[in-house]
Amino acid sequence: MVSVLLKSNIRSRIRDGHPWIFSSEVELIRGDCAGGEIIEVYTHNKKFVGRGYINPKSQIIVRLLTREENETIDDGFFFNKIRKAWEYRKKIGYTENCRLVFGEADFLPGLIIDKFNNYFVIQTLALGMDLWKPAIVNAIKEIFSPSGIYERNDVPVRELEGLPQQKGFLSDPFDTNIVIHENGLQFHVDLENGQKTGYFLDQHDNRRAVRHIVENADVLGAFSYTGSFEIHAAHYGAKSVKGLDVSEAAIAMARKNAKTNNLDTLCKFDAVNAFDMLKQFEKEKMRYDVVMLDPPAFTKSRENIQNAVRGYKEINLRGIKLIKKGGFLVTSSCTNLVQPDLFLETIDMAAKDAKRKLRQVVFQSQSPDHPVIRKLENTNYLKFLVAEVL
Ligand code: SAH
């Protein structure tokens, strides 16, 4: 087996359990490696660190799968890990729909599995994980007897690993337009053409967090996608709800979702650019009791963090200006690299520019079926703030 020797001055990060090894941390690779295969990692003085997969083309050259010297990486390993991930989801109360496997947080770096009822959507985001796709599919089949499995590997990050972007069935073909239940509502999910894996499960609990503040409120939601927050608001007693998203397909689905839940007279959607629309509403002196913002990730690279911060400030400033005194801002950020403190500071700056004060109602992360491993900063990616705007 190929072995990787680390430099003598490795950072405590690896020692403390972080599964990534950067090429700059490697002293020597013993043996030929094509990429993707399982290798062993040793410290400079030959102490076993772990076993994982290698990709010499990637900046993250190794991702560790185990730290146990006697644990082999085979089909059984993946079966056990996926079974454990499922046991954990059941234990914390996420059964019908959940992120069944959340990469590093389930000790399976590069693997995402979303469970939608009995349908499964998988992403293998690294070469070394992609090679185990057959074992992963078999494990899902064995544990769940699924109604269908779909691959949503149409993501640019795969190209950094030398992998093609692709999507398709990993089981017998099935109707990829499904319906899921969430907080007592129904949502249509398009597993094949929806964004990401089809539906944003990470906001599951946060959608419930708007319950009381939307009662009798005029609500504006921007970046609605298929209308999940907006339909929750209508369901929880809002007087009127308007949702905005730039994607025509998302808006068509949002309208369909509103109708399915008999909330289509209350809940209206427009396919528009939210940045422009919020500006226009400000000009028209429109005011809302609740403004909800859930933009896409503004950057995936460190160089652009400042741009992302500017984006968050801009959109939140525009949102805050539309909120009546004593109304509420509901704002999210899924940009991994914008850490919670930076996000809060950005919202504070927006409030300051708008000459408004914020009283925090809740500040939380993603739903617990997307576990956060302490010290593994990229597992704690979602920021969700509800604040009263005074
Ligand atoms: N709130 C949604 C998820 C939103 S994802 C939910 O809980 O399901 C972010 C959304 O922002 C995507 O649907 C994307 O189409 C939309 N979007 C991106 N840029 C936009 C823009 N400039 N104006 C409006 N919507 C935009």
Short mmCIF file of C-alpha atoms and ligand atoms in Angstrom, two decimals:
data_model
loop_
_atom_site.label_atom_id
_atom_site.label_comp_id
_atom_site.label_asym_id
_atom_site.label_seq_id
_atom_site.Cartn_x
_atom_site.Cartn_y
_atom_site.Cartn_z
CA MET A 1 0.00 0.00 0.00
CA VAL A 2 1.18 3.53 -0.80
CA SER A 3 2.24 5.47 2.26
CA VAL A 4 2.43 9.18 2.86
CA LEU A 5 4.94 10.66 5.28
CA LEU A 6 4.08 13.97 6.86
CA LYS A 7 6.57 16.77 7.45
CA SER A 8 8.03 16.97 10.92
CA ASN A 9 6.36 20.25 11.75
CA ILE A 10 2.77 19.19 11.02
CA ARG A 11 0.17 21.44 12.45
CA SER A 12 -1.83 20.36 15.48
CA ARG A 13 -4.88 20.39 13.19
CA ILE A 14 -4.06 16.89 11.88
CA ARG A 15 -3.07 15.62 15.31
CA ASP A 16 -6.33 16.91 16.74
CA GLY A 17 -8.37 14.85 14.32
CA HIS A 18 -8.89 17.00 11.23
CA PRO A 19 -9.35 14.61 8.28
CA TRP A 20 -7.68 16.78 5.61
CA ILE A 21 -4.04 16.71 4.67
CA PHE A 22 -2.78 19.43 2.35
CA SER A 23 -0.02 18.69 -0.16
CA SER A 24 2.15 21.29 1.59
CA GLU A 25 2.09 19.08 4.70
CA VAL A 26 3.49 16.02 2.92
CA GLU A 27 7.21 15.21 3.03
CA LEU A 28 7.23 12.10 0.88
CA ILE A 29 4.94 9.66 -0.94
CA ARG A 30 6.21 6.06 -1.02
CA GLY A 31 4.93 4.00 -3.94
CA ASP A 32 3.08 4.90 -7.13
CA CYS A 33 -0.33 6.34 -6.85
CA ALA A 34 -2.71 7.00 -9.70
CA GLY A 35 -5.17 8.86 -7.51
CA GLY A 36 -8.23 7.81 -5.60
CA GLU A 37 -6.72 4.78 -3.89
CA ILE A 38 -6.57 4.09 -0.16
CA ILE A 39 -3.22 4.97 1.37
CA GLU A 40 -1.68 5.09 4.83
CA VAL A 41 -0.43 8.24 6.48
CA TYR A 42 2.48 8.32 8.93
CA THR A 43 4.12 11.03 10.92
CA HIS A 44 7.69 12.03 10.18
CA ASN A 45 8.88 9.52 12.79
CA LYS A 46 6.73 6.71 11.33
CA LYS A 47 3.80 6.72 13.73
CA PHE A 48 0.52 5.67 12.13
CA VAL A 49 -1.82 8.64 11.62
CA GLY A 50 -4.62 7.10 9.61
CA ARG A 51 -5.89 5.60 6.42
CA GLY A 52 -7.65 7.55 3.72
CA TYR A 53 -7.83 8.30 0.04
CA ILE A 54 -5.33 10.26 -1.98
CA ASN A 55 -5.63 12.55 -4.95
CA PRO A 56 -2.29 14.06 -6.05
CA LYS A 57 -4.26 16.45 -8.33
CA SER A 58 -6.07 18.02 -5.41
CA GLN A 59 -4.74 20.60 -2.96
CA ILE A 60 -6.26 18.46 -0.22
CA ILE A 61 -4.07 15.55 -1.15
CA VAL A 62 -5.42 13.09 1.45
CA ARG A 63 -8.73 12.83 3.25
CA LEU A 64 -8.59 10.44 6.15
CA LEU A 65 -11.33 7.85 6.60
CA THR A 66 -10.05 6.17 9.75
CA ARG A 67 -7.54 6.69 12.52
CA GLU A 68 -7.81 3.05 13.65
CA GLU A 69 -4.78 1.08 12.56
CA ASN A 70 -6.68 -2.21 12.38
CA GLU A 71 -9.67 -0.87 10.45
CA THR A 72 -9.66 -1.76 6.77
CA ILE A 73 -11.39 0.31 4.14
CA ASP A 74 -13.69 -1.98 2.19
CA ASP A 75 -17.37 -2.27 1.26
CA GLY A 76 -18.17 -3.23 4.86
CA PHE A 77 -16.55 -0.03 6.12
CA PHE A 78 -18.94 2.10 4.04
CA PHE A 79 -21.91 -0.03 5.03
CA ASN A 80 -21.11 0.44 8.73
CA LYS A 81 -20.53 4.16 8.44
CA ILE A 82 -23.81 4.72 6.57
CA ARG A 83 -25.69 2.52 9.03
CA LYS A 84 -24.23 4.50 11.94
CA ALA A 85 -25.14 7.78 10.27
CA TRP A 86 -28.72 6.51 10.01
CA GLU A 87 -28.78 5.36 13.65
CA TYR A 88 -27.62 8.84 14.65
CA ARG A 89 -30.33 10.57 12.58
CA LYS A 90 -32.99 8.36 14.18
CA LYS A 91 -31.63 9.07 17.64
CA ILE A 92 -31.90 12.84 17.16
CA GLY A 93 -35.32 12.60 15.53
CA TYR A 94 -34.73 13.07 11.80
CA THR A 95 -36.27 10.17 9.98
CA GLU A 96 -38.50 11.05 7.02
CA ASN A 97 -36.24 13.58 5.36
CA CYS A 98 -32.71 14.17 6.45
CA ARG A 99 -29.16 14.63 5.37
CA LEU A 100 -28.22 11.03 6.00
CA VAL A 101 -24.52 11.57 5.42
CA PHE A 102 -22.90 14.98 5.80
CA GLY A 103 -19.35 14.36 4.62
CA GLU A 104 -16.69 15.03 7.24
CA ALA A 105 -19.30 15.32 9.99
CA ASP A 106 -20.10 11.64 9.41
CA PHE A 107 -16.45 10.72 8.93
CA LEU A 108 -17.05 10.16 5.21
CA PRO A 109 -15.29 13.15 3.61
CA GLY A 110 -16.58 14.02 0.17
CA LEU A 111 -19.87 12.15 0.51
CA ILE A 112 -23.33 13.70 0.76
CA ILE A 113 -26.48 11.60 0.96
CA ASP A 114 -29.88 13.26 1.30
CA LYS A 115 -32.81 11.07 2.23
CA PHE A 116 -36.19 12.25 0.98
CA ASN A 117 -38.66 9.81 2.39
CA ASN A 118 -37.52 6.61 0.70
CA TYR A 119 -35.64 8.33 -2.12
CA PHE A 120 -31.94 9.02 -1.90
CA VAL A 121 -29.79 11.61 -3.63
CA ILE A 122 -26.05 11.21 -3.47
CA GLN A 123 -23.04 13.36 -4.27
CA THR A 124 -19.49 12.04 -4.37
CA LEU A 125 -17.39 15.18 -4.41
CA ALA A 126 -13.88 13.70 -4.32
CA LEU A 127 -12.18 11.13 -6.55
CA GLY A 128 -11.39 8.81 -3.66
CA MET A 129 -15.03 8.77 -2.61
CA ASP A 130 -16.36 8.49 -6.15
CA LEU A 131 -14.60 5.14 -6.58
CA TRP A 132 -16.68 3.73 -3.72
CA LYS A 133 -20.01 4.67 -5.31
CA PRO A 134 -21.00 1.02 -5.96
CA ALA A 135 -20.37 0.15 -2.27
CA ILE A 136 -22.34 3.21 -1.15
CA VAL A 137 -25.28 2.37 -3.42
CA ASN A 138 -25.29 -1.23 -2.19
CA ALA A 139 -25.27 -0.09 1.42
CA ILE A 140 -28.29 2.19 0.80
CA LYS A 141 -30.09 -0.68 -0.92
CA GLU A 142 -29.38 -3.05 1.91
CA ILE A 143 -30.28 -0.70 4.75
CA PHE A 144 -33.35 0.99 3.26
CA SER A 145 -34.75 -1.00 0.31
CA PRO A 146 -35.10 2.42 -1.33
CA SER A 147 -37.73 3.48 -3.87
CA GLY A 148 -34.98 5.17 -5.85
CA ILE A 149 -31.41 6.47 -5.79
CA TYR A 150 -30.26 9.44 -7.86
CA GLU A 151 -26.81 10.91 -8.41
CA ARG A 152 -26.50 14.71 -8.41
CA ASN A 153 -22.86 14.98 -9.26
CA ASP A 154 -23.47 17.95 -11.56
CA VAL A 155 -21.33 20.19 -9.38
CA PRO A 156 -18.26 22.21 -10.46
CA VAL A 157 -16.21 21.20 -7.39
CA ARG A 158 -15.80 17.74 -8.94
CA GLU A 159 -13.69 19.22 -11.70
CA LEU A 160 -11.04 20.24 -9.17
CA GLU A 161 -10.76 16.51 -8.46
CA GLY A 162 -10.49 15.62 -12.15
CA LEU A 163 -14.03 14.23 -12.12
CA PRO A 164 -16.74 14.92 -14.72
CA GLN A 165 -20.00 16.63 -13.79
CA GLN A 166 -22.84 14.15 -14.18
CA LYS A 167 -26.27 13.17 -12.93
CA GLY A 168 -28.52 10.16 -13.36
CA PHE A 169 -30.12 7.10 -11.83
CA LEU A 170 -28.18 4.78 -9.55
CA SER A 171 -31.19 2.51 -9.21
CA ASP A 172 -33.95 1.53 -11.63
CA PRO A 173 -35.38 4.74 -13.13
CA PHE A 174 -38.23 6.35 -11.18
CA ASP A 175 -40.29 9.54 -11.27
CA THR A 176 -37.88 12.14 -9.89
CA ASN A 177 -40.70 14.58 -9.05
CA ILE A 178 -41.57 13.60 -5.51
CA VAL A 179 -43.49 15.10 -2.59
CA ILE A 180 -42.04 15.40 0.89
CA HIS A 181 -43.59 16.46 4.20
CA GLU A 182 -42.04 19.11 6.39
CA ASN A 183 -43.49 20.67 9.53
CA GLY A 184 -46.98 19.52 8.49
CA LEU A 185 -46.72 20.93 4.94
CA GLN A 186 -46.13 19.29 1.59
CA PHE A 187 -43.42 20.24 -0.87
CA HIS A 188 -42.78 19.09 -4.41
CA VAL A 189 -39.13 18.29 -4.96
CA ASP A 190 -37.52 17.83 -8.35
CA LEU A 191 -34.60 15.52 -7.63
CA GLU A 192 -33.31 15.68 -11.19
CA ASN A 193 -33.43 19.40 -11.98
CA GLY A 194 -33.84 21.12 -8.63
CA GLN A 195 -30.94 23.06 -7.13
CA LYS A 196 -28.27 21.07 -5.29
CA THR A 197 -29.91 17.77 -4.24
CA GLY A 198 -33.38 19.18 -4.95
CA TYR A 199 -34.37 20.70 -1.61
CA PHE A 200 -32.60 22.61 1.17
CA LEU A 201 -33.03 20.31 4.14
CA ASP A 202 -30.60 22.36 6.22
CA GLN A 203 -33.24 25.05 6.91
CA HIS A 204 -35.81 22.54 8.16
CA ASP A 205 -35.83 23.74 11.79
CA ASN A 206 -35.19 27.37 10.89
CA ARG A 207 -38.39 27.46 8.84
CA ARG A 208 -40.26 26.56 12.02
CA ALA A 209 -38.51 29.40 13.84
CA VAL A 210 -40.63 32.01 12.02
CA ARG A 211 -43.81 30.58 13.48
CA HIS A 212 -44.80 33.32 15.94
CA ILE A 213 -43.34 36.40 14.33
CA VAL A 214 -45.32 35.97 11.11
CA GLU A 215 -48.77 35.89 12.71
CA ASN A 216 -50.89 38.60 11.01
CA ALA A 217 -47.79 39.92 9.32
CA ASP A 218 -47.15 41.19 5.81
CA VAL A 219 -44.16 39.08 4.84
CA LEU A 220 -41.59 39.49 2.09
CA GLY A 221 -39.23 36.60 1.29
CA ALA A 222 -36.29 37.00 -1.06
CA PHE A 223 -34.32 34.10 -2.54
CA SER A 224 -37.36 31.88 -2.01
CA TYR A 225 -36.33 28.98 -4.25
CA THR A 226 -39.41 26.69 -4.16
CA GLY A 227 -41.14 28.79 -1.52
CA SER A 228 -40.46 26.80 1.61
CA PHE A 229 -40.04 29.75 4.03
CA GLU A 230 -42.87 31.70 2.43
CA ILE A 231 -45.30 28.78 2.56
CA HIS A 232 -44.38 28.18 6.18
CA ALA A 233 -45.10 31.87 6.90
CA ALA A 234 -48.50 31.63 5.23
CA HIS A 235 -49.25 28.43 7.13
CA TYR A 236 -48.29 30.06 10.43
CA GLY A 237 -50.81 32.86 9.97
CA ALA A 238 -49.23 35.63 7.90
CA LYS A 239 -51.69 38.17 6.45
CA SER A 240 -49.89 38.28 3.10
CA VAL A 241 -46.72 36.72 1.72
CA LYS A 242 -44.66 37.68 -1.31
CA GLY A 243 -41.72 35.53 -2.43
CA LEU A 244 -39.00 36.48 -4.92
CA ASP A 245 -36.50 34.36 -6.79
CA VAL A 246 -34.57 34.92 -9.99
CA SER A 247 -35.18 31.36 -11.21
CA GLU A 248 -38.37 30.88 -13.26
CA ALA A 249 -38.29 27.14 -12.57
CA ALA A 250 -38.04 27.70 -8.81
CA ILE A 251 -40.92 30.18 -8.90
CA ALA A 252 -43.10 27.78 -10.91
CA MET A 253 -42.44 25.14 -8.26
CA ALA A 254 -43.09 27.64 -5.45
CA ARG A 255 -46.50 28.45 -6.94
CA LYS A 256 -47.25 24.74 -7.25
CA ASN A 257 -46.23 24.22 -3.61
CA ALA A 258 -48.47 27.08 -2.45
CA LYS A 259 -51.39 25.53 -4.33
CA THR A 260 -50.76 22.05 -2.96
CA ASN A 261 -50.97 23.47 0.56
CA ASN A 262 -54.07 25.58 -0.24
CA LEU A 263 -52.14 28.74 0.46
CA ASP A 264 -52.03 30.14 -3.06
CA THR A 265 -54.39 33.05 -2.40
CA LEU A 266 -52.19 34.25 0.46
CA CYS A 267 -48.80 33.44 -0.94
CA LYS A 268 -47.64 35.04 -4.23
CA PHE A 269 -44.35 34.62 -6.04
CA ASP A 270 -42.47 36.67 -8.64
CA ALA A 271 -39.52 35.61 -10.78
CA VAL A 272 -37.28 38.68 -10.38
CA ASN A 273 -33.82 39.73 -9.28
CA ALA A 274 -34.10 40.28 -5.53
CA PHE A 275 -31.33 42.92 -5.39
CA ASP A 276 -33.21 45.10 -7.91
CA MET A 277 -36.63 44.41 -6.47
CA LEU A 278 -35.68 45.28 -2.89
CA LYS A 279 -34.25 48.56 -4.15
CA GLN A 280 -37.43 49.28 -6.07
CA PHE A 281 -39.63 48.48 -3.04
CA GLU A 282 -37.56 50.95 -1.04
CA LYS A 283 -38.21 53.64 -3.68
CA GLU A 284 -41.91 52.82 -3.59
CA LYS A 285 -41.82 53.11 0.21
CA MET A 286 -43.22 49.61 0.65
CA ARG A 287 -43.02 48.33 4.24
CA TYR A 288 -43.26 44.83 5.66
CA ASP A 289 -43.63 43.32 9.11
CA VAL A 290 -41.19 40.54 8.28
CA VAL A 291 -38.46 40.35 5.65
CA MET A 292 -36.78 36.97 5.06
CA LEU A 293 -33.51 36.66 3.14
CA ASP A 294 -31.82 33.42 2.16
CA PRO A 295 -29.33 34.15 -0.63
CA PRO A 296 -27.08 31.53 -2.25
CA ALA A 297 -23.45 31.21 -1.15
CA PHE A 298 -21.69 34.38 -2.27
CA THR A 299 -18.21 32.85 -2.47
CA LYS A 300 -16.42 29.56 -2.26
CA SER A 301 -12.93 31.04 -2.20
CA ARG A 302 -11.02 32.90 0.49
CA GLU A 303 -9.97 35.66 -1.90
CA ASN A 304 -13.57 36.69 -2.33
CA ILE A 305 -14.67 36.82 1.30
CA GLN A 306 -14.77 40.61 1.22
CA ASN A 307 -17.07 40.53 -1.81
CA ALA A 308 -19.33 38.10 -0.02
CA VAL A 309 -19.43 40.37 3.03
CA ARG A 310 -20.32 43.32 0.77
CA GLY A 311 -23.09 41.22 -0.77
CA TYR A 312 -24.53 40.34 2.64
CA LYS A 313 -24.33 43.92 3.81
CA GLU A 314 -26.03 45.22 0.69
CA ILE A 315 -28.90 42.77 0.68
CA ASN A 316 -29.50 43.06 4.42
CA LEU A 317 -29.38 46.85 4.28
CA ARG A 318 -31.99 46.80 1.55
CA GLY A 319 -34.06 44.30 3.55
CA ILE A 320 -33.85 46.21 6.85
CA LYS A 321 -34.99 49.43 5.19
CA LEU A 322 -38.26 47.74 4.24
CA ILE A 323 -39.09 46.59 7.77
CA LYS A 324 -41.65 48.47 9.87
CA LYS A 325 -40.58 49.56 13.34
CA GLY A 326 -40.86 46.51 15.57
CA GLY A 327 -40.89 44.16 12.59
CA PHE A 328 -38.49 41.28 12.09
CA LEU A 329 -35.53 40.44 9.91
CA VAL A 330 -35.01 36.76 9.15
CA THR A 331 -31.65 36.39 7.49
CA SER A 332 -29.41 33.49 6.49
CA SER A 333 -25.98 32.85 5.09
CA CYS A 334 -24.73 29.52 3.81
CA THR A 335 -21.29 30.83 2.85
CA ASN A 336 -18.92 28.50 4.61
CA LEU A 337 -16.07 31.00 4.70
CA VAL A 338 -18.13 33.75 6.32
CA GLN A 339 -17.92 32.61 9.92
CA PRO A 340 -20.76 33.36 12.37
CA ASP A 341 -19.06 36.36 14.01
CA LEU A 342 -18.28 37.97 10.68
CA PHE A 343 -21.85 37.42 9.54
CA LEU A 344 -23.27 39.06 12.67
CA GLU A 345 -20.86 42.00 12.33
CA THR A 346 -22.00 42.43 8.74
CA ILE A 347 -25.67 42.51 9.74
CA ASP A 348 -24.77 45.02 12.48
CA MET A 349 -23.13 47.24 9.88
CA ALA A 350 -26.21 47.05 7.68
CA ALA A 351 -28.43 47.97 10.64
CA LYS A 352 -26.15 50.86 11.54
CA ASP A 353 -26.31 52.23 7.99
CA ALA A 354 -30.09 51.94 8.10
CA LYS A 355 -30.03 53.70 11.50
CA ARG A 356 -31.93 50.85 13.11
CA LYS A 357 -31.30 48.73 16.21
CA LEU A 358 -31.54 44.96 16.25
CA ARG A 359 -32.81 42.82 19.08
CA GLN A 360 -31.79 39.20 18.47
CA VAL A 361 -34.53 36.59 18.74
CA VAL A 362 -32.55 33.54 17.64
CA PHE A 363 -29.18 32.92 16.11
CA GLN A 364 -28.57 29.36 15.09
CA SER A 365 -27.01 27.06 12.57
CA GLN A 366 -28.30 24.36 10.26
CA SER A 367 -30.64 21.54 11.36
CA PRO A 368 -28.89 18.91 13.50
CA ASP A 369 -29.12 16.26 10.77
CA HIS A 370 -26.23 18.25 9.27
CA PRO A 371 -24.01 17.75 12.34
CA VAL A 372 -21.38 20.24 13.37
CA ILE A 373 -18.12 18.71 14.50
CA ARG A 374 -16.52 21.11 16.93
CA LYS A 375 -13.25 22.49 15.54
CA LEU A 376 -14.09 21.31 12.04
CA GLU A 377 -15.07 24.78 10.92
CA ASN A 378 -16.48 23.85 7.52
CA THR A 379 -19.17 21.70 9.15
CA ASN A 380 -20.64 24.79 10.84
CA TYR A 381 -21.66 26.63 7.70
CA LEU A 382 -25.18 27.98 8.03
CA LYS A 383 -25.99 31.17 9.89
CA PHE A 384 -29.62 31.94 10.64
CA LEU A 385 -30.62 35.08 12.48
CA VAL A 386 -34.03 36.34 13.50
CA ALA A 387 -33.94 39.85 14.93
CA GLU A 388 -36.49 42.44 15.86
CA VAL A 389 -35.81 45.66 13.99
CA LEU A 390 -36.35 48.68 16.25
N1 SAH B 1 -34.88 29.75 0.93
C1 SAH B 1 -34.75 28.63 0.04
C2 SAH B 1 -33.34 28.40 -0.46
C3 SAH B 1 -32.75 29.55 -1.20
S1 SAH B 1 -31.37 29.09 -2.14
C4 SAH B 1 -35.24 27.39 0.75
O1 SAH B 1 -35.27 27.37 1.98
O2 SAH B 1 -35.54 26.41 0.08
C5 SAH B 1 -30.98 30.59 -2.91
C6 SAH B 1 -31.92 31.02 -4.02
O3 SAH B 1 -31.52 32.31 -4.47
C7 SAH B 1 -31.93 30.14 -5.25
O4 SAH B 1 -33.24 29.66 -5.47
C8 SAH B 1 -31.52 31.08 -6.41
O5 SAH B 1 -32.28 30.85 -7.59
C9 SAH B 1 -31.85 32.42 -5.84
N2 SAH B 1 -31.12 33.58 -6.37
C10 SAH B 1 -29.82 33.69 -6.69
N3 SAH B 1 -29.53 34.96 -7.09
C11 SAH B 1 -30.68 35.66 -7.00
C12 SAH B 1 -31.04 37.01 -7.25
N4 SAH B 1 -30.14 37.90 -7.65
N5 SAH B 1 -32.33 37.38 -7.05
C13 SAH B 1 -33.24 36.48 -6.61
N6 SAH B 1 -32.96 35.20 -6.37
C14 SAH B 1 -31.70 34.79 -6.55
#
